[in-house]
Amino acid sequence: MDLKRTVKFEADRDPEFARWISHTVGGERIRHCLQCGLCSASCPLSLHMDYTPRRLMHLSREGFKEEVLSSAAIWLCTACYACMVECPKKINITHLMYALKERAIQEKFYPKRFPIPVMAQQFSRMVRESGRITESWLIVRVFLRSAIWRLLGMSGLGWKLFLTGRMPARKEKIKRKSEIRTLLASVAATRKELAL
Amino acid sequence: MRNRQLIHAPEPHEAFEPRIVAFFCNWCTYLAADLAGTSRMKYAPNVRVIRLMCSGRVDPQFVLDAFAQGADGVLIGGCHPGDCHYQEGNYKALRRYHLLQRVLRQMGIEDDRFRLEWISAAEGDHVRSVINDMVEKVRALGPLQLNGMTEDALEEVAV
Amino acid sequence: MTAKPKVAFYWCSSCGGCEETVVDLAEAILDITEAVEIAFWPVALDYKRDHVDAMPDRSIAATFLNGAIRTEEQKEMARLLRQKSELLVAFGSCSHLGGIPGLANLFDRESVMRTVYLDSPSTANKAGVFPQTHYGDNGRTLSLPAFHNTVRTLDQVVEVDYYVPGCPPTPRILRTAIQTLLGGDRPAVGAVLAPDCALCEECPRKDTKPETLSIPEFKRPQDLLIDEQSCLLTQGLVCMGPATRAGCEASCIQGNMPCTGCGGPTSRVQEQGAKILSCLASLVESKEDAEIDQVLNTIPDPVGTFYRYALAASFLRRKTLPRVQVST
Amino acid sequence: MPDTRRPTNGSDTDGIRIGVYVCHCGTNIAGTVDVKAISEYAATLPGVVVARTYKYMCSDPGQALIQQDIRDLRLNRIVVASCSPLLHEPTFRRALDRVGLNPFLLQMVNIREHVSWVHLDKPAATAKTNDLVRGAVRRVARHKPLQKRRVPINPSVLVVGGGIAGIHAALTLADAGKHVYLVEREPTIGGHMAKFDKTFPTLDCAACILTPKMTAVGSHPLITLWTYSEVLKVSGYVGNYRVQVRRKPRYIIEDLCLGCQECITACVYKEGKTRDEFNLGLSKRKPVYLPFPQAVPQKVVIDPETCIEFKSGKCKKTCIEACGERKAIDFKQKESLEEIEVGTIILATGFTTFNAARNAYYGYGRYPNVYTSLEVERLINASGPTSGELVLRDGTRPKAVGIIHCVGSRDANTNRWCSKVCCMYSLKLAHLIKERTGADIFNFYIDMRTPGKGYEEFYDRLLDEGVHFVRGRVAEVTEWAAHPSEKGKLIIRAEDTLAAFVRRIPVDMVVLSVGLEPQPDAQAVRRLFNISCSNEGWFLERHPKLAPVSTFTEGVYIAGACQGPKDIPDTVAQAGAAAAEALALVDAQFVELEPYTAFISEEECSGCKSCIPLCPYQAISFVEEKKKATINEVLCKGCGTCVAGCPSGSIQQNFFEDEEIFDEIEGVLAYA
Amino acid sequence: MKYAYYPGCSLRGTGRAYEESLLAVFRALDVAIQELNDWNCCGATTYLSIDELTSYALAARNLALAARDRLDIIAPCAACYLVLNKTQRYIHDYPDIKLVVTRALDAIGLKYDDRVRVRHPLDIFLNEIGVKAIASRVTRSLKGLKVAPYYGCQIVRPYATFDDQRNPTSMDRLLEACGAEIIPYSLKTRCCGGSQKGTLPEVGLYLINYLVEEAQMNGADVIATVCPLCQFNLECFQKEASSEQNPLSTPVLYFTQLMALALGASSATIGLRRSLVKIEPVLEAKEIAYA
């Protein structure tokens, strides 16, 4: 068996990360967390999680960045908000999961060809291009960029959907595409200006 | 006559710090302020609290005198409607407040400089938020200049 | 026989009603002239300022100065008479509290001038000429006294020994005032020479006021047919009597009109307006902001109502004009 | 403007000799405020003869310091800048009194609660303190010697609420020879404790220790017990309260009913049909009933809602036959109003339990075998609906039971507070259920809180008994089976936070350990007695540590869970404390009232009557012959509303005279 | 009262039947709508994980477009509904976000207005039209049809404005008004896995399995959904998710398809043909006409 060090040194912590999580949108109350695990227990995805949401909350506020950002759990969150509505301390867990994903993507903390970030990136790209999503194309793009076999596995279904008119080949787009570009440019500018 | 020393407008170079006089009733708001203290809540140091038994004791003369003596704002704190330790005092305060507010308006004093707040003994946090909020609002209004006072000192020339 | 004590009368910013009071002393004035010599009384006798200049300091026993101070000239004369007089008496509401002219403190000099010399309907001033303090004409310059931005009470300009309240003071008040001053033991300096008690004390309708009273809406005299017997407050009229110094024998109420407060406050009150405000507001029945506002809307001009005579003497003295730069 | 009044002491300090004393309060004040600078500044103020600082002014040496100066320096005014006057004003007033200086020549400046504890910026805090001290110095120069008013105290006491707190307080007072009125809303006293089976941690049975006290109350010559009654009105003041009590009709003449219960047997209803309040609906009762066997008083009640006679007037009235000669039943009985006078009041109105249905995801009310802890108390109670048998709705015994802690506690969605007793009673129930059924027990807790004598030991005992403890807040109770083994069970889903994974645990019965809440009518009650509530709705004590059973209304005390969640030992202790406070007050025979009353100077009053409607206590009256108003000092509570309202300034208030306040205003504002 | 109809991307793809049936219901109940002029993708939940701020700006564009026409929005897609609501909430709560958004909109000549209300068809039908009115217009009662009402997450959580977060009943009441029988379905708000099926199949399948299985076991003839993604997952993958011991085959329709049916729309116009698991046999068995 390969043993790895499980004792944590202070050096393993990233205080900046801890500070960031409690100052990011939704993190206001993370320090109140009781560690009661209600989030984990109410999470329909937790049964697959390497770290339960509860542990992520604690690891984050303590600044164990590595563990948090490389965990599969943050990618499993489907934003069903079950945890958030029941949290006894009203911590905005779902939103923190988004924040963690965003951070993980920024810092490239995920396995190569891991479909979820790919999906997210392709999604945003398509929005930038045409202002709307055309599911058929999105799926194709995602699968081309992640695990190709899935596309094959899906093909049967894809065909059925095509036949029932649920996979139109026509690309959806908005009329004033330029507005989207201007919009995004402005957001980028303001973010830069205010260092958000 | 009452010794009305002239109001020294603060020197331009020193930043304006509002001076606010607060009349707190002994049973609710004063206690709330104590609670804010025991709970170590932090708020702006611009308020000077004067303890009265009831907001009903606040004589409009006190408010006007406070302004005349250089207060930039006046705050009255009493028990919530229906909770007055003396049954009705806070309602008297409420009515006087409304009429006095109208007089102050006519005299050119902005509404934000004169506030009446209901704060129960349990609402330490409310004391903090009210004081911080009022200090900011008054800070934004700037110092209260009572020309009536300052002009005494100055020889005037005609139009 | 020893020289009779000298008495002076002077008229600053006021309507002149106070001078009328002196005249209204009627034959009583003879007793007074028996006792004193009138050394200076521009409205009645031809005296000039140089006469006063010529007088030695404190040679006038008592000067009765009526009217508020709102010009340089008035300020100068006030100072001069102060210097020449043993006692300076603020005579009538205007010099006592600012009086009606004091209401000009709700405006500034510019707007007053504008109203008088441009906007008032009876004015024809196309050229838009305003009074100047100095006017030069081939070498010679004429000068006018400066007009102040703020109307002030006499005691805001010079030390005052006694006050005679009223707009105007009744002859009776004046007579008793003069007698007290001539008499041996004078009251403490600063005293107001009238009973130190509110008007209700001597109001003929006192007994008709019920012990509990709540006011659903305030009325103004033109709004109703005023009952001649019952307390005016109970009729919803704003009667300043409860907050106003007695001495006038409730003459307005005798004339079926509410007291407007010319007597000023009692010695225990700093600000008459604030007190009547406090008293009347308490009589509003409601406990809801909206309802309270509704009732208070029936007092369209609170300052003009509660501070009709005492605005210049009030804590705030005048309307604060945001960021006014007083020219120096 | 004319001013014949004494000029402010800025210009005249003749005879005024002020001493200013600034307290460090350890570092509490000195940490944030430059006390030395303050005293140096104070020394420069007009009238100030001496200014000192000291580590703890309230300590004996601190007070001695002041007293020494009063003697040596002939001080006649004292300013103490320390903590809130509500804490130590009495202390320092006594200090002045002991050296013969009138206690009201003192003015306190609150520089701890209002300055050092709420500000961080030292210069700003110091500047603020300077202003406040200046205000106090100006003000104190105006102070006049005052005397407290002494009024006699009515020795009888009113106790509201007949739970263990009220019972204990009433007995303590009555045994001390005081006459007690005990008013209880329900038809019997006993409160929540009467519903319990055993009590933690000693497991002695609640009934065994409670019923003797209940009967003692019922039979005590000095206790007037009014059950099925409510307080309607309270007026008056400390030592002399007038209270109006409404006694609801129980349609039984109490003096005639012997509690033989034959009427109940005879009732035309053969079986109970109505929800039994005492058993929380786990059993049924008849229209005529005795709440529970040991009820005190042992008098039955008739419930007009369900009694046929009241509904139709056509009942055979077998109950009356059964009662026969005693003629105790009276269908015509009306409610009655009692007027009593008491000197002090003890509120012991208790708590209510959290409504478990509010947490829908625990399935209370949806799944029949989800119970509240209180219901289980009844189930395992020998005198309960199942006579002690712990069975499911279908009568079978549970093989596995889940006990969920913190239901309606520590939850921002319902109640934020910890209810304090749940951990311990859950352990107790776990033990009792295991004992009765041998079932597997799972406790789901967030934190196990067992502070208290013998409590932790009890926890150990449960661990030995093999009860399971899962640290995690339960997310849901569901019937949905994710695994064959879960079919037909209630599945509890929680993260086992110590194991760090989610577990699904199937059980037959779920017990929701519901938290404690203020009574739904707590707000109404506090208004009635003129006391305050915390934000949560618990009655507010005068001081959390130093005056835990007093309120801000003199002569009104609080005991038990109406002040906050409490277990039986704490409740009884507090009830004793409240009784002792009441006794101390009553035995003094006189009460001293603050002299802050208003007074009218006759020659100044114009008789305008403006003040008369302003007084909520009818203390002001109009003297016709003089045509002046006058104030009855005993009735005046010193709010000062009339003072502010007097249009001719002819009313003044002791210790809060216009001049004193004007000077304080000018003081705090004058530029240094 | 007229509304701005915001279909969202899915209703133009996998969710076409939703749009078709929804429009049919609007017609039947005469709800006046106009498609939101040049609407763009709401950013969905996916975008949030790439770039939060931008996603708010994207959503806000739609809000601003509606504000310009002074209309409230109807958003049938659960994701759109949530994102638009959430955007309003966050713009209100966080000044920074507000600043970013207002500037961005300003750049394209639009103004943000918090008075626009974002509503879901359930809300409109229930609170603007009402079950009584709907029942009165039912021409084909769905009598005897056992429906498992599946709400999924994002309609009720976290901003359930018109229904109970834990036990929503709005769809139940609407379908009951159409004569259908609502069966107990304890998983009505349990997540369907969203896009997980695509990205982490094993996870998605597990969720889909127990959701459909539970409904089937409780005797559902059909599962009614309010969200295109839920519908897609439960219907299209139930075959893949079933095991030989209990094969899954339960039709999954949009609640609007059932309503439209009851309100007399012809099956052609409400996209029944787009279903992979056919409802027709069930309807025939229950003798409910659908032609």
mmCIF file of C-alpha atoms in Angstrom, chain E residues 9-134:
data_model
loop_
_atom_site.group_PDB
_atom_site.id
_atom_site.type_symbol
_atom_site.label_atom_id
_atom_site.label_comp_id
_atom_site.label_asym_id
_atom_site.label_seq_id
_atom_site.Cartn_x
_atom_site.Cartn_y
_atom_site.Cartn_z
ATOM 1 C CA CYS E 9 -33.148 27.474 -24.654
ATOM 2 C CA SER E 10 -34.389 24.032 -23.659
ATOM 3 C CA LEU E 11 -37.944 24.737 -24.779
ATOM 4 C CA ARG E 12 -36.499 25.190 -28.250
ATOM 5 C CA GLY E 13 -34.753 21.821 -28.034
ATOM 6 C CA THR E 14 -35.390 18.778 -25.868
ATOM 7 C CA GLY E 15 -38.260 20.598 -24.242
ATOM 8 C CA ARG E 16 -40.245 21.533 -27.307
ATOM 9 C CA ALA E 17 -43.279 19.614 -26.102
ATOM 10 C CA TYR E 18 -43.252 21.826 -23.018
ATOM 11 C CA GLU E 19 -43.498 24.964 -25.130
ATOM 12 C CA GLU E 20 -46.171 23.535 -27.431
ATOM 13 C CA SER E 21 -48.386 22.372 -24.579
ATOM 14 C CA LEU E 22 -47.765 25.504 -22.511
ATOM 15 C CA LEU E 23 -48.872 27.732 -25.382
ATOM 16 C CA ALA E 24 -51.923 25.502 -25.810
ATOM 17 C CA VAL E 25 -52.831 26.040 -22.151
ATOM 18 C CA PHE E 26 -52.265 29.769 -22.443
ATOM 19 C CA ARG E 27 -54.673 29.794 -25.354
ATOM 20 C CA ALA E 28 -57.234 27.663 -23.546
ATOM 21 C CA LEU E 29 -57.144 29.906 -20.474
ATOM 22 C CA ASP E 30 -56.641 33.047 -22.527
ATOM 23 C CA VAL E 31 -53.441 34.171 -20.857
ATOM 24 C CA ALA E 32 -52.114 37.043 -22.968
ATOM 25 C CA ILE E 33 -48.413 36.689 -23.708
ATOM 26 C CA GLN E 34 -45.779 38.031 -26.043
ATOM 27 C CA GLU E 35 -42.386 36.409 -26.463
ATOM 28 C CA LEU E 36 -39.688 38.468 -24.775
ATOM 29 C CA ASN E 37 -38.086 40.476 -27.560
ATOM 30 C CA ASP E 38 -34.669 39.032 -28.502
ATOM 31 C CA TRP E 39 -34.228 37.201 -25.197
ATOM 32 C CA ASN E 40 -30.891 35.561 -24.481
ATOM 33 C CA CYS E 41 -29.777 32.505 -22.535
ATOM 34 C CA CYS E 42 -30.246 33.068 -18.822
ATOM 35 C CA GLY E 43 -26.772 31.730 -18.205
ATOM 36 C CA ALA E 44 -28.358 28.765 -16.540
ATOM 37 C CA THR E 45 -26.749 27.269 -13.481
ATOM 38 C CA THR E 46 -23.780 26.139 -15.481
ATOM 39 C CA TYR E 47 -22.529 29.619 -16.142
ATOM 40 C CA LEU E 48 -22.365 30.431 -12.463
ATOM 41 C CA SER E 49 -19.488 28.037 -12.061
ATOM 42 C CA ILE E 50 -17.506 29.693 -14.842
ATOM 43 C CA ASP E 51 -18.083 33.315 -14.113
ATOM 44 C CA GLU E 52 -20.642 34.393 -11.586
ATOM 45 C CA LEU E 53 -20.728 38.105 -12.318
ATOM 46 C CA THR E 54 -21.209 37.600 -16.041
ATOM 47 C CA SER E 55 -24.067 35.223 -15.453
ATOM 48 C CA TYR E 56 -25.923 37.907 -13.498
ATOM 49 C CA ALA E 57 -25.378 40.393 -16.292
ATOM 50 C CA LEU E 58 -26.707 37.902 -18.867
ATOM 51 C CA ALA E 59 -29.819 37.199 -16.805
ATOM 52 C CA ALA E 60 -30.282 40.897 -16.094
ATOM 53 C CA ARG E 61 -30.431 41.666 -19.806
ATOM 54 C CA ASN E 62 -33.651 39.667 -20.003
ATOM 55 C CA LEU E 63 -35.041 41.403 -16.918
ATOM 56 C CA ALA E 64 -34.228 44.763 -18.450
ATOM 57 C CA LEU E 65 -35.843 43.826 -21.756
ATOM 58 C CA ALA E 66 -39.041 42.956 -19.896
ATOM 59 C CA ALA E 67 -38.814 46.154 -17.877
ATOM 60 C CA ARG E 68 -38.603 48.144 -21.098
ATOM 61 C CA ASP E 69 -41.952 46.670 -22.155
ATOM 62 C CA ARG E 70 -43.304 47.064 -18.607
ATOM 63 C CA LEU E 71 -44.146 43.338 -18.432
ATOM 64 C CA ASP E 72 -43.716 40.617 -15.858
ATOM 65 C CA ILE E 73 -41.897 37.510 -17.043
ATOM 66 C CA ILE E 74 -43.239 33.986 -17.308
ATOM 67 C CA ALA E 75 -40.337 31.531 -17.160
ATOM 68 C CA PRO E 76 -41.430 27.883 -17.562
ATOM 69 C CA CYS E 77 -37.931 26.372 -17.379
ATOM 70 C CA ALA E 78 -36.943 25.716 -13.783
ATOM 71 C CA ALA E 79 -33.359 26.777 -14.330
ATOM 72 C CA CYS E 80 -34.357 30.028 -16.015
ATOM 73 C CA TYR E 81 -36.924 30.692 -13.303
ATOM 74 C CA LEU E 82 -34.353 30.216 -10.571
ATOM 75 C CA VAL E 83 -31.547 32.133 -12.266
ATOM 76 C CA LEU E 84 -33.725 35.152 -13.026
ATOM 77 C CA ASN E 85 -35.111 35.238 -9.488
ATOM 78 C CA LYS E 86 -31.715 34.698 -7.955
ATOM 79 C CA THR E 87 -30.243 37.467 -10.083
ATOM 80 C CA GLN E 88 -32.830 39.907 -8.771
ATOM 81 C CA ARG E 89 -32.168 38.766 -5.215
ATOM 82 C CA TYR E 90 -28.386 39.130 -5.482
ATOM 83 C CA ILE E 91 -28.533 42.455 -7.273
ATOM 84 C CA HIS E 92 -30.610 43.606 -4.337
ATOM 85 C CA ASP E 93 -28.341 42.120 -1.682
ATOM 86 C CA TYR E 94 -24.879 42.871 -3.063
ATOM 87 C CA PRO E 95 -23.978 46.440 -4.105
ATOM 88 C CA ASP E 96 -20.955 45.235 -6.122
ATOM 89 C CA ILE E 97 -23.119 42.964 -8.241
ATOM 90 C CA LYS E 98 -25.608 45.764 -8.695
ATOM 91 C CA LEU E 99 -22.891 48.095 -9.897
ATOM 92 C CA VAL E 100 -21.470 45.568 -12.373
ATOM 93 C CA VAL E 101 -24.898 44.780 -13.762
ATOM 94 C CA THR E 102 -26.171 48.345 -14.071
ATOM 95 C CA ARG E 103 -22.996 49.389 -15.845
ATOM 96 C CA ALA E 104 -23.142 46.428 -18.212
ATOM 97 C CA LEU E 105 -26.776 47.124 -19.067
ATOM 98 C CA ASP E 106 -26.008 50.776 -19.468
ATOM 99 C CA ALA E 107 -23.394 49.822 -22.069
ATOM 100 C CA ILE E 108 -26.174 48.327 -24.221
ATOM 101 C CA GLY E 109 -28.674 51.054 -23.495
ATOM 102 C CA LEU E 110 -30.821 49.137 -20.993
ATOM 103 C CA LYS E 111 -31.911 49.928 -17.444
ATOM 104 C CA TYR E 112 -32.345 47.495 -14.569
ATOM 105 C CA ASP E 113 -35.710 47.665 -12.812
ATOM 106 C CA ASP E 114 -36.429 45.535 -9.765
ATOM 107 C CA ARG E 115 -40.173 45.835 -10.245
ATOM 108 C CA VAL E 116 -40.232 43.132 -12.904
ATOM 109 C CA ARG E 117 -41.689 39.953 -11.395
ATOM 110 C CA VAL E 118 -40.406 36.608 -12.622
ATOM 111 C CA ARG E 119 -43.170 34.015 -12.365
ATOM 112 C CA HIS E 120 -43.674 30.382 -13.166
ATOM 113 C CA PRO E 121 -46.694 29.014 -15.080
ATOM 114 C CA LEU E 122 -47.704 27.068 -11.943
ATOM 115 C CA ASP E 123 -47.916 30.384 -10.090
ATOM 116 C CA ILE E 124 -49.881 32.064 -12.896
ATOM 117 C CA PHE E 125 -52.368 29.241 -13.315
ATOM 118 C CA LEU E 126 -52.903 28.815 -9.581
ATOM 119 C CA ASN E 127 -52.967 32.413 -8.366
ATOM 120 C CA GLU E 128 -54.019 34.439 -11.392
ATOM 121 C CA ILE E 129 -56.575 32.036 -12.872
ATOM 122 C CA GLY E 130 -57.359 29.667 -10.047
ATOM 123 C CA VAL E 131 -58.356 26.032 -9.799
ATOM 124 C CA LYS E 132 -62.080 26.844 -9.922
ATOM 125 C CA ALA E 133 -61.834 28.619 -13.275
ATOM 126 C CA ILE E 134 -59.620 25.845 -14.628
#
